[in-house]
mmCIF file of C-alpha atoms in Angstrom:
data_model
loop_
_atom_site.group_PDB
_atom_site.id
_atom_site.type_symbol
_atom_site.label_atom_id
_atom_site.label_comp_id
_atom_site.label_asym_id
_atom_site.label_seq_id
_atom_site.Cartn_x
_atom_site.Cartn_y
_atom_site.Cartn_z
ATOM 1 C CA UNK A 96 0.000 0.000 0.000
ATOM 2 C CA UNK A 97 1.445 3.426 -0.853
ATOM 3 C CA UNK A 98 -0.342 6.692 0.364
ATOM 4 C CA UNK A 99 0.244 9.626 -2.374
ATOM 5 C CA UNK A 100 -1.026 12.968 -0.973
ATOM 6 C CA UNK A 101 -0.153 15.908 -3.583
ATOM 7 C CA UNK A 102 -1.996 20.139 -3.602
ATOM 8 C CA UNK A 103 -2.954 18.051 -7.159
ATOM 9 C CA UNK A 104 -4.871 15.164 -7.219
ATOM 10 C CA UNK A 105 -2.974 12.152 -7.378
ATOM 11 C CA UNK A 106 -3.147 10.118 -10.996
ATOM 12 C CA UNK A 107 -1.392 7.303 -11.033
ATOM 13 C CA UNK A 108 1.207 5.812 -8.708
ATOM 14 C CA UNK A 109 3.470 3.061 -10.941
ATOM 15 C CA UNK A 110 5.131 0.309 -8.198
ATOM 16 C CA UNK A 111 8.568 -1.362 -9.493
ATOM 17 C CA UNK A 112 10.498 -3.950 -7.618
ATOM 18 C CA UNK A 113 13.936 -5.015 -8.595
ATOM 19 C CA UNK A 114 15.712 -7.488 -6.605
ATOM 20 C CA UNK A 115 19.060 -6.896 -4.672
ATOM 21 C CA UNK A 116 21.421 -6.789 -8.170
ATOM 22 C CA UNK A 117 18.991 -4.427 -9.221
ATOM 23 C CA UNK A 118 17.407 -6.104 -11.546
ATOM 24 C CA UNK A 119 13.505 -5.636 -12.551
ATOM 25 C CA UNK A 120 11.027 -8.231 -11.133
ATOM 26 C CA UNK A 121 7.840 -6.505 -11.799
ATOM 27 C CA UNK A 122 5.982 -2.957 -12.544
ATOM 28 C CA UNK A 123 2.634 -1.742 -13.015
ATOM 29 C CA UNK A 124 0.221 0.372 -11.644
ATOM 30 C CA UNK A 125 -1.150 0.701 -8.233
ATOM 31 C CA UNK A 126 -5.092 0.916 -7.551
ATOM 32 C CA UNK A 127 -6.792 3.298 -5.674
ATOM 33 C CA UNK A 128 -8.425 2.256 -2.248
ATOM 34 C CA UNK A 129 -11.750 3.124 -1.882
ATOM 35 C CA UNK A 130 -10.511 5.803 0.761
ATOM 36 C CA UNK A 131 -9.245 7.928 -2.384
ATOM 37 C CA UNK A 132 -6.014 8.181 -0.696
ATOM 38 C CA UNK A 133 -4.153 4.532 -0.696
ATOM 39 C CA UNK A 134 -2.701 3.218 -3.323
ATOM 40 C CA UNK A 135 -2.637 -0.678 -3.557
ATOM 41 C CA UNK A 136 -0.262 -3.045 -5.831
ATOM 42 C CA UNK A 137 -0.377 -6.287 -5.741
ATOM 43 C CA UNK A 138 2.795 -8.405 -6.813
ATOM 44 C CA UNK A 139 2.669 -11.307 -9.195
ATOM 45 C CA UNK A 140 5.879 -12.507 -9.547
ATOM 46 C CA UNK A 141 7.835 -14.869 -6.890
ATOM 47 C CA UNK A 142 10.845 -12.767 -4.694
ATOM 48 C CA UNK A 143 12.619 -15.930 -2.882
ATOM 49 C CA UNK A 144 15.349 -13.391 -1.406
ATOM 50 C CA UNK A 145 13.919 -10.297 0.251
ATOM 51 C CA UNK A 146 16.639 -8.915 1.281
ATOM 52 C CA UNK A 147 18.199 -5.896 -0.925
ATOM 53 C CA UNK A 148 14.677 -5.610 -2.094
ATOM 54 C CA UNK A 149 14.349 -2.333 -3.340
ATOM 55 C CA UNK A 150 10.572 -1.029 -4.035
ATOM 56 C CA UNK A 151 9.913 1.825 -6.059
ATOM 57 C CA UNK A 152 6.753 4.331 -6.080
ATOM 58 C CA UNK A 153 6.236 6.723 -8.642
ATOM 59 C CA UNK A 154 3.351 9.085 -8.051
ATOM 60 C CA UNK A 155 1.635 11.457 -10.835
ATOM 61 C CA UNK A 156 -0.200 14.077 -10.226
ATOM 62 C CA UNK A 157 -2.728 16.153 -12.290
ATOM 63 C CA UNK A 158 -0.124 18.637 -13.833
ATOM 64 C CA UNK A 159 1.723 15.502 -14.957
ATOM 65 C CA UNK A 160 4.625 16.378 -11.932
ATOM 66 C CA UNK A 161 5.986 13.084 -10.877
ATOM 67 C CA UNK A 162 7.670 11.896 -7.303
ATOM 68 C CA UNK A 163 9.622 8.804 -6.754
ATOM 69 C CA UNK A 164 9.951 6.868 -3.108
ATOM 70 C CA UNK A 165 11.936 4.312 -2.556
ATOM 71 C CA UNK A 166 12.686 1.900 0.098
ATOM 72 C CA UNK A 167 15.140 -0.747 0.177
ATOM 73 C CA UNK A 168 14.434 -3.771 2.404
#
């Protein structure tokens, strides 16, 4: 779950996870909750080795500004 708060109205929020060499496992977009504030994204590919992890957020906003978050696990 990502929460995206923006002066804008948030768009889109695109979720990519690459694994610890920093390769790409999966992206796509989140879907907003029905609290019009979370962001959900639901993986479908198999991560055996969590650690290094890194996940990715990137949120758009109505102007088309973007913000990236990421977290490493």
């Amino acid at each position: 779950t990502v929460r995206a708060i923006d002066n804008f109205r948030v768009t889109e929020v695109k979720v990519s996870i690459y694994d610890a060499a920093d390769a790409l496992i999966e992206s796509g977009l989140a879907i907003l909750s029905a609290n019009n504030l979370d962001w959900v994204y639901e993986t479908t590919s198999l991560n055996t080795n969590l650690a290094g992890t890194k996940i990715t957020a990137e949120a758009k906003d109505t102007p088309g500004s973007t913000t990236l978050e990421t977290i490493i696990l």
